[in-house]
Amino acid sequence: MAQMRAAILNIESSTVTAFLGEKDGQGKLIFKAVATAEHEGFEEGVFIDEQDTKHAITTVVNKIVSQYKIQSFIVGVTGEFLKVNVKSLTEEVPLHKRRLPKDIVDTFDNVTGYTYIYHAPIHLEDTNSKIGQVTSPIRQDVTMYYAKNKFINLVATVLADFKIKNLTFLPTSLAILNYIVPEYLRNSGAILLDVDYLSMTYSVVEGGGIRYQTACSIGGGHLLLDLYTGRTPCAVPFKVAEAMLSKLNLIQPEQEGACIEYIDKNKVYYMPVKQLRDVVMHGLDILCEVIIKCFEVSRNTQSVNYPILLTGCGITDIQGVKEYLSMRLNKNIAILTPTQLHHGKASQSSLVSLLHMGLENMPKMNIFSKFLSNFGGK
């Protein structure tokens, strides 16, 4: 069987990653080439330094295209540059057909400042189907995904210099949902939290799709800010303090006077365990307050009882974070990781999921009119 291959560009809040991946004859996902660069990131859906982000995109894409001939890229759209709308309708539809009604198609480009990129069903329900009936009232909830025009234009401008012929923008949250979230939770309901370094995407998952989504400019990179504010800023460099997080355990009994030691460039740094733990817990408390606010804003009474599925590179590597958040939010929490061999970290969730979604959609990407006519989404 011939191998399927796709080039992916993933712009997260602190890093830009370009990679080439493929699916082998046994269906396994394989990374052929990967390049990552840091950038200043974004806040509230605005790039902090556009030129810096463009430079990062140029750097990583150049490393990939210098090794392989690439004519198209799949670009992941993270929550801060994504708008999600849900369209509900009941319509008489022939039972042997499942087509998107015209009034949904007509709304694709009606979101100011955004462009339609994808649609997917939440659930399909026959409201009154009877034996022998040739038509039935169908209730169809469809989630429409729109990418911010400024995001699309920035990416397109950079990739045009590489003579990239085709760009396909896909919602990162939906990619994670479809690839990593277990099917029974996709259907029964869950809250998907993709916590990045400087950003968090909150999604209410129901009926196999995303019912509600919002994004906030808060993430793992904000946890240690208290160390460097106030009258006596911490003497340990910020990057070193972040590295110390890998040695911290939030639920392990604390030994009096214990310190975390870290060696960086032949210099030894120390920080009291209690000091680091207190700061991290305070940062997580602020994150929890934002999550609680998301509960309230979503106006979804059922989601109050949904479990939380945590993924992303922001906080999932901190030992005991799942237990602490569960206690603080009074909810069941699970950390989601890709199931593919060699890609088992939550920090890789978006990369692997976008590759999977991109490969799954490759036969449809160049047939725009055809996938719009398929009832229930791409």
Short mmCIF file of C-alpha atoms in Angstrom, two decimals:
data_model
loop_
_atom_site.label_atom_id
_atom_site.label_comp_id
_atom_site.label_asym_id
_atom_site.label_seq_id
_atom_site.Cartn_x
_atom_site.Cartn_y
_atom_site.Cartn_z
CA MET A 1 0.00 0.00 0.00
CA ALA A 2 1.32 3.46 -0.90
CA GLN A 3 2.19 5.72 2.00
CA MET A 4 0.14 8.87 2.64
CA ARG A 5 2.17 11.94 3.54
CA ALA A 6 1.29 15.45 4.78
CA ALA A 7 3.18 18.61 5.76
CA ILE A 8 1.84 20.30 8.91
CA LEU A 9 2.37 23.79 10.33
CA ASN A 10 1.36 24.22 13.97
CA ILE A 11 1.55 27.70 15.53
CA GLU A 12 1.23 27.51 19.30
CA SER A 13 1.54 30.28 21.84
CA SER A 14 5.30 29.96 22.33
CA THR A 15 6.54 27.77 19.50
CA VAL A 16 6.06 27.21 15.78
CA THR A 17 6.49 23.67 14.48
CA ALA A 18 6.62 22.41 10.91
CA PHE A 19 6.85 18.72 10.18
CA LEU A 20 6.32 16.10 7.55
CA GLY A 21 4.43 13.00 8.61
CA GLU A 22 2.99 9.96 6.97
CA LYS A 23 0.87 6.90 7.54
CA ASP A 24 2.55 3.63 6.65
CA GLY A 25 0.92 0.54 5.21
CA GLN A 26 -0.13 -0.59 8.69
CA GLY A 27 -1.81 2.69 9.53
CA LYS A 28 0.89 3.94 11.91
CA LEU A 29 1.75 7.65 12.02
CA ILE A 30 5.42 8.44 11.44
CA PHE A 31 7.25 11.77 11.70
CA LYS A 32 9.76 12.10 8.84
CA ALA A 33 11.11 15.58 9.56
CA VAL A 34 10.43 18.07 12.37
CA ALA A 35 11.57 21.66 12.93
CA THR A 36 10.61 23.91 15.86
CA ALA A 37 11.36 27.56 16.64
CA GLU A 38 10.31 29.84 19.48
CA HIS A 39 8.40 33.07 18.91
CA GLU A 40 6.92 35.85 21.03
CA GLY A 41 3.49 34.24 20.81
CA PHE A 42 0.07 35.84 20.92
CA GLU A 43 -2.41 37.30 23.36
CA GLU A 44 -6.17 37.69 22.94
CA GLY A 45 -5.93 36.55 19.34
CA VAL A 46 -3.22 39.07 18.38
CA PHE A 47 0.40 38.24 17.62
CA ILE A 48 2.72 40.04 20.04
CA ASP A 49 5.38 40.54 17.35
CA GLU A 50 4.22 39.63 13.84
CA GLN A 51 7.71 39.88 12.35
CA ASP A 52 9.08 37.54 14.97
CA THR A 53 6.33 35.00 14.26
CA LYS A 54 6.89 35.31 10.51
CA HIS A 55 10.60 34.69 11.04
CA ALA A 56 9.85 31.59 13.12
CA ILE A 57 7.51 30.25 10.41
CA THR A 58 10.11 30.93 7.73
CA THR A 59 12.81 29.15 9.74
CA VAL A 60 10.88 25.94 10.36
CA VAL A 61 9.28 25.71 6.92
CA ASN A 62 12.64 26.26 5.23
CA LYS A 63 14.11 23.31 7.13
CA ILE A 64 11.34 21.03 5.91
CA VAL A 65 11.14 22.15 2.27
CA SER A 66 14.92 21.97 1.96
CA GLN A 67 14.68 18.22 2.60
CA TYR A 68 11.46 17.36 0.76
CA LYS A 69 9.50 18.66 -2.20
CA ILE A 70 6.31 20.06 -0.71
CA GLN A 71 3.48 21.77 -2.57
CA SER A 72 0.85 21.98 0.18
CA PHE A 73 0.65 22.58 3.92
CA ILE A 74 -2.01 21.81 6.50
CA VAL A 75 -2.16 24.59 9.09
CA GLY A 76 -3.59 24.07 12.56
CA VAL A 77 -5.75 26.91 13.89
CA THR A 78 -5.58 27.21 17.66
CA GLY A 79 -8.43 28.46 19.84
CA GLU A 80 -7.40 32.13 19.99
CA PHE A 81 -7.74 32.43 16.21
CA LEU A 82 -10.83 30.27 15.89
CA LYS A 83 -14.52 31.08 16.11
CA VAL A 84 -17.04 28.29 16.62
CA ASN A 85 -20.75 28.60 15.80
CA VAL A 86 -23.38 25.90 16.15
CA LYS A 87 -26.29 25.79 13.72
CA SER A 88 -29.39 23.78 14.62
CA LEU A 89 -32.30 22.92 12.35
CA THR A 90 -35.10 20.48 11.77
CA GLU A 91 -35.92 19.76 8.16
CA GLU A 92 -37.80 17.20 6.10
CA VAL A 93 -35.00 15.16 4.53
CA PRO A 94 -35.30 12.00 2.38
CA LEU A 95 -34.21 9.14 4.65
CA HIS A 96 -31.65 7.86 2.15
CA LYS A 97 -29.89 11.26 1.98
CA ARG A 98 -27.84 13.23 4.46
CA ARG A 99 -27.08 16.63 2.97
CA LEU A 100 -26.21 20.00 4.44
CA PRO A 101 -29.20 22.33 3.94
CA LYS A 102 -28.60 25.39 1.81
CA ASP A 103 -29.21 27.86 4.64
CA ILE A 104 -26.17 26.48 6.45
CA VAL A 105 -23.99 26.66 3.36
CA ASP A 106 -25.05 30.28 2.86
CA THR A 107 -23.73 31.29 6.30
CA PHE A 108 -20.14 30.17 5.69
CA ASP A 109 -18.64 33.60 5.05
CA ASN A 110 -20.89 35.77 7.20
CA VAL A 111 -18.64 36.08 10.26
CA THR A 112 -16.90 39.46 10.13
CA GLY A 113 -13.11 39.18 10.20
CA TYR A 114 -13.18 35.39 9.85
CA THR A 115 -13.27 32.82 7.04
CA TYR A 116 -15.08 29.51 7.09
CA ILE A 117 -12.64 26.57 7.15
CA TYR A 118 -14.55 23.48 8.29
CA HIS A 119 -17.82 22.04 9.52
CA ALA A 120 -18.65 18.90 11.47
CA PRO A 121 -21.81 17.39 12.99
CA ILE A 122 -22.59 17.30 16.68
CA HIS A 123 -25.38 14.75 16.43
CA LEU A 124 -27.94 13.47 13.96
CA GLU A 125 -31.40 12.64 15.24
CA ASP A 126 -34.53 11.35 13.53
CA THR A 127 -37.35 13.04 15.42
CA ASN A 128 -40.24 10.97 14.04
CA SER A 129 -39.05 8.13 11.82
CA LYS A 130 -41.64 5.43 11.10
CA ILE A 131 -41.58 2.19 9.13
CA GLY A 132 -42.44 2.83 5.50
CA GLN A 133 -41.81 6.56 5.81
CA VAL A 134 -39.84 8.06 2.88
CA THR A 135 -39.05 11.36 4.61
CA SER A 136 -38.34 12.19 8.21
CA PRO A 137 -37.84 15.37 10.27
CA ILE A 138 -34.11 15.44 10.93
CA ARG A 139 -32.59 17.48 13.73
CA GLN A 140 -29.04 18.35 12.73
CA ASP A 141 -26.61 20.35 14.85
CA VAL A 142 -23.58 21.39 12.86
CA THR A 143 -20.51 23.13 14.26
CA MET A 144 -19.06 25.73 11.91
CA TYR A 145 -15.38 26.61 12.30
CA TYR A 146 -13.99 29.98 11.18
CA ALA A 147 -10.35 31.10 11.20
CA LYS A 148 -9.35 34.70 11.85
CA ASN A 149 -8.45 36.45 8.60
CA LYS A 150 -5.34 38.05 10.10
CA PHE A 151 -4.05 34.60 11.04
CA ILE A 152 -4.75 33.22 7.56
CA ASN A 153 -3.14 36.22 5.86
CA LEU A 154 0.01 36.08 7.98
CA VAL A 155 0.57 32.40 7.26
CA ALA A 156 -0.29 32.73 3.57
CA THR A 157 2.09 35.66 3.15
CA VAL A 158 5.04 33.71 4.55
CA LEU A 159 4.34 30.46 2.71
CA ALA A 160 3.86 32.27 -0.60
CA ASP A 161 7.63 32.87 -0.59
CA PHE A 162 8.11 29.10 -0.68
CA LYS A 163 5.80 28.68 -3.70
CA ILE A 164 3.40 26.58 -1.62
CA LYS A 165 0.40 26.02 -3.90
CA ASN A 166 -2.23 24.80 -1.45
CA LEU A 167 -3.03 25.71 2.15
CA THR A 168 -5.65 23.90 4.21
CA PHE A 169 -6.62 25.31 7.61
CA LEU A 170 -7.99 22.86 10.19
CA PRO A 171 -9.31 23.49 13.74
CA THR A 172 -6.77 22.07 16.18
CA SER A 173 -9.36 21.43 18.89
CA LEU A 174 -11.46 19.25 16.57
CA ALA A 175 -8.36 17.35 15.49
CA ILE A 176 -7.54 16.56 19.14
CA LEU A 177 -11.15 15.60 19.83
CA ASN A 178 -11.34 13.17 16.92
CA TYR A 179 -7.98 11.51 17.50
CA ILE A 180 -7.37 11.43 21.24
CA VAL A 181 -10.72 11.69 23.06
CA PRO A 182 -12.29 8.22 23.52
CA GLU A 183 -15.47 7.75 21.49
CA TYR A 184 -17.69 7.14 24.52
CA LEU A 185 -16.64 10.50 26.00
CA ARG A 186 -17.10 12.28 22.67
CA ASN A 187 -20.70 11.10 22.71
CA SER A 188 -21.59 11.26 26.41
CA GLY A 189 -19.99 14.65 27.07
CA ALA A 190 -16.71 16.06 28.37
CA ILE A 191 -14.75 19.28 28.74
CA LEU A 192 -11.57 19.37 26.70
CA LEU A 193 -8.87 21.65 28.13
CA ASP A 194 -5.91 22.22 25.84
CA VAL A 195 -3.53 24.20 28.05
CA ASP A 196 -0.58 25.61 26.12
CA TYR A 197 2.29 27.76 27.36
CA LEU A 198 0.49 31.09 27.11
CA SER A 199 -3.01 30.09 26.06
CA MET A 200 -5.85 27.73 26.94
CA THR A 201 -8.67 26.45 24.73
CA TYR A 202 -11.84 25.34 26.54
CA SER A 203 -14.22 23.11 24.56
CA VAL A 204 -17.51 21.51 25.57
CA VAL A 205 -17.71 18.15 23.80
CA GLU A 206 -21.09 16.53 23.13
CA GLY A 207 -22.61 14.11 20.65
CA GLY A 208 -19.31 13.47 18.92
CA GLY A 209 -18.57 17.17 18.30
CA ILE A 210 -17.81 20.54 19.90
CA ARG A 211 -20.85 22.32 21.29
CA TYR A 212 -19.08 25.38 22.71
CA GLN A 213 -15.56 26.77 22.63
CA THR A 214 -13.64 29.72 23.98
CA ALA A 215 -9.97 30.58 24.44
CA CYS A 216 -8.11 32.53 27.11
CA SER A 217 -4.61 33.97 27.27
CA ILE A 218 -3.44 31.98 30.27
CA GLY A 219 -1.25 28.92 30.40
CA GLY A 220 1.65 27.10 31.97
CA GLY A 221 4.04 29.97 31.31
CA HIS A 222 2.14 32.13 33.78
CA LEU A 223 2.52 29.82 36.77
CA LEU A 224 5.83 31.21 37.99
CA LEU A 225 5.18 34.92 37.53
CA ASP A 226 4.87 35.52 41.27
CA LEU A 227 8.52 34.54 41.69
CA TYR A 228 9.60 37.59 39.73
CA THR A 229 7.25 40.25 41.05
CA GLY A 230 7.27 42.10 44.33
CA ARG A 231 10.13 43.57 46.32
CA THR A 232 12.49 40.61 46.16
CA PRO A 233 12.41 38.93 42.73
CA CYS A 234 13.74 35.39 42.58
CA ALA A 235 17.46 35.13 41.77
CA VAL A 236 17.00 31.87 39.88
CA PRO A 237 16.68 32.51 36.09
CA PHE A 238 13.16 32.01 34.76
CA LYS A 239 14.12 29.17 32.40
CA VAL A 240 15.87 27.37 35.24
CA ALA A 241 12.83 27.75 37.50
CA GLU A 242 10.69 26.27 34.72
CA ALA A 243 13.08 23.35 34.40
CA MET A 244 12.76 22.75 38.15
CA LEU A 245 9.06 22.06 37.67
CA SER A 246 9.99 18.61 36.35
CA LYS A 247 11.30 17.78 39.83
CA LEU A 248 8.28 19.13 41.71
CA ASN A 249 5.49 16.90 43.00
CA LEU A 250 2.39 18.74 44.19
CA ILE A 251 0.97 15.82 46.16
CA GLN A 252 4.12 14.36 47.69
CA PRO A 253 4.54 15.00 51.43
CA GLU A 254 6.81 17.97 51.93
CA GLN A 255 10.06 17.58 53.90
CA GLU A 256 10.97 20.59 55.99
CA GLY A 257 13.79 22.59 54.48
CA ALA A 258 13.92 20.50 51.28
CA CYS A 259 15.31 22.18 48.16
CA ILE A 260 15.28 21.45 44.46
CA GLU A 261 18.69 21.46 42.84
CA TYR A 262 19.26 22.18 39.18
CA ILE A 263 22.49 22.51 37.20
CA ASP A 264 22.52 24.84 34.21
CA LYS A 265 25.69 25.64 32.26
CA ASN A 266 27.87 24.27 35.07
CA LYS A 267 26.17 26.50 37.63
CA VAL A 268 24.14 25.01 40.48
CA TYR A 269 20.84 26.61 41.48
CA TYR A 270 18.67 25.87 44.52
CA MET A 271 15.07 26.68 45.35
CA PRO A 272 13.07 25.66 48.44
CA VAL A 273 10.41 23.09 47.53
CA LYS A 274 7.83 24.96 49.58
CA GLN A 275 8.48 28.23 47.75
CA LEU A 276 8.14 26.66 44.31
CA ARG A 277 5.10 24.60 45.29
CA ASP A 278 3.27 27.57 46.79
CA VAL A 279 3.87 29.68 43.69
CA VAL A 280 2.74 26.90 41.32
CA MET A 281 -0.39 26.21 43.37
CA HIS A 282 -1.26 29.89 43.35
CA GLY A 283 -0.81 29.97 39.58
CA LEU A 284 -3.03 26.91 39.22
CA ASP A 285 -5.64 28.55 41.45
CA ILE A 286 -5.79 31.49 39.03
CA LEU A 287 -6.13 29.04 36.13
CA CYS A 288 -8.97 27.30 37.96
CA GLU A 289 -10.79 30.61 38.42
CA VAL A 290 -10.65 31.12 34.65
CA ILE A 291 -11.93 27.58 34.06
CA ILE A 292 -14.82 28.17 36.47
CA LYS A 293 -15.66 31.34 34.58
CA CYS A 294 -15.71 29.31 31.36
CA PHE A 295 -18.23 26.96 33.02
CA GLU A 296 -20.48 29.91 33.70
CA VAL A 297 -20.10 31.62 30.32
CA SER A 298 -20.78 28.44 28.34
CA ARG A 299 -24.34 28.41 29.77
CA ASN A 300 -24.42 24.66 29.40
CA THR A 301 -26.04 23.18 32.48
CA GLN A 302 -25.17 19.61 31.52
CA SER A 303 -21.44 20.34 31.27
CA VAL A 304 -21.30 20.96 35.03
CA ASN A 305 -21.16 17.19 35.47
CA TYR A 306 -18.79 16.44 32.60
CA PRO A 307 -15.28 15.12 33.30
CA ILE A 308 -12.32 17.29 32.31
CA LEU A 309 -9.86 15.99 29.72
CA LEU A 310 -6.55 17.81 30.08
CA THR A 311 -3.92 17.95 27.34
CA GLY A 312 -1.31 20.29 25.86
CA CYS A 313 2.24 21.31 26.74
CA GLY A 314 1.45 23.87 29.45
CA ILE A 315 0.99 22.00 32.73
CA THR A 316 0.55 18.27 32.02
CA ASP A 317 4.18 17.41 32.88
CA ILE A 318 3.85 18.70 36.45
CA GLN A 319 3.54 15.76 38.82
CA GLY A 320 0.32 15.89 40.81
CA VAL A 321 -1.34 18.55 38.64
CA LYS A 322 -4.25 16.27 37.79
CA GLU A 323 -4.96 15.58 41.46
CA TYR A 324 -4.63 19.23 42.45
CA LEU A 325 -6.98 20.48 39.73
CA SER A 326 -9.46 17.72 40.54
CA MET A 327 -9.52 18.79 44.19
CA ARG A 328 -9.75 22.48 43.32
CA LEU A 329 -12.52 22.08 40.72
CA ASN A 330 -14.29 19.13 42.35
CA LYS A 331 -14.27 17.24 39.03
CA ASN A 332 -12.89 14.04 37.58
CA ILE A 333 -9.83 14.87 35.51
CA ALA A 334 -7.84 12.73 33.07
CA ILE A 335 -4.70 13.66 31.14
CA LEU A 336 -5.00 12.78 27.45
CA THR A 337 -2.00 11.66 25.42
CA PRO A 338 -1.68 10.38 21.85
CA THR A 339 -1.92 6.60 21.70
CA GLN A 340 0.55 6.19 18.85
CA LEU A 341 3.88 4.64 19.83
CA HIS A 342 6.66 7.21 20.36
CA HIS A 343 4.18 10.09 20.61
CA GLY A 344 2.85 9.47 24.08
CA LYS A 345 3.21 12.91 25.65
CA ALA A 346 0.32 15.33 26.10
CA SER A 347 2.57 18.08 24.75
CA GLN A 348 2.48 16.30 21.37
CA SER A 349 -1.32 16.04 21.21
CA SER A 350 -1.89 18.83 18.70
CA LEU A 351 0.92 17.73 16.38
CA VAL A 352 -0.12 14.10 16.14
CA SER A 353 -3.83 14.97 15.95
CA LEU A 354 -3.35 17.46 13.11
CA LEU A 355 -1.33 14.87 11.19
CA HIS A 356 -4.07 12.30 11.67
CA MET A 357 -6.85 14.72 10.67
CA GLY A 358 -4.87 16.00 7.70
CA LEU A 359 -4.23 12.52 6.35
CA GLU A 360 -7.86 11.52 6.91
CA ASN A 361 -9.03 14.54 4.90
CA MET A 362 -6.50 14.40 2.07
CA PRO A 363 -8.86 12.71 -0.43
CA LYS A 364 -11.38 15.52 0.15
CA MET A 365 -9.22 18.62 0.37
CA ASN A 366 -9.22 19.42 -3.34
CA ILE A 367 -12.94 18.71 -3.84
CA PHE A 368 -14.42 21.69 -1.99
CA SER A 369 -17.84 21.58 -3.60
CA LYS A 370 -18.13 17.85 -2.96
CA PHE A 371 -17.47 17.93 0.77
CA LEU A 372 -19.91 20.78 1.23
CA SER A 373 -22.63 18.60 -0.20
CA ASN A 374 -21.96 15.71 2.18
CA PHE A 375 -24.48 15.94 5.02
CA GLY A 376 -22.72 15.85 8.39
CA GLY A 377 -19.48 17.60 7.55
CA LYS A 378 -16.15 16.78 6.01
#
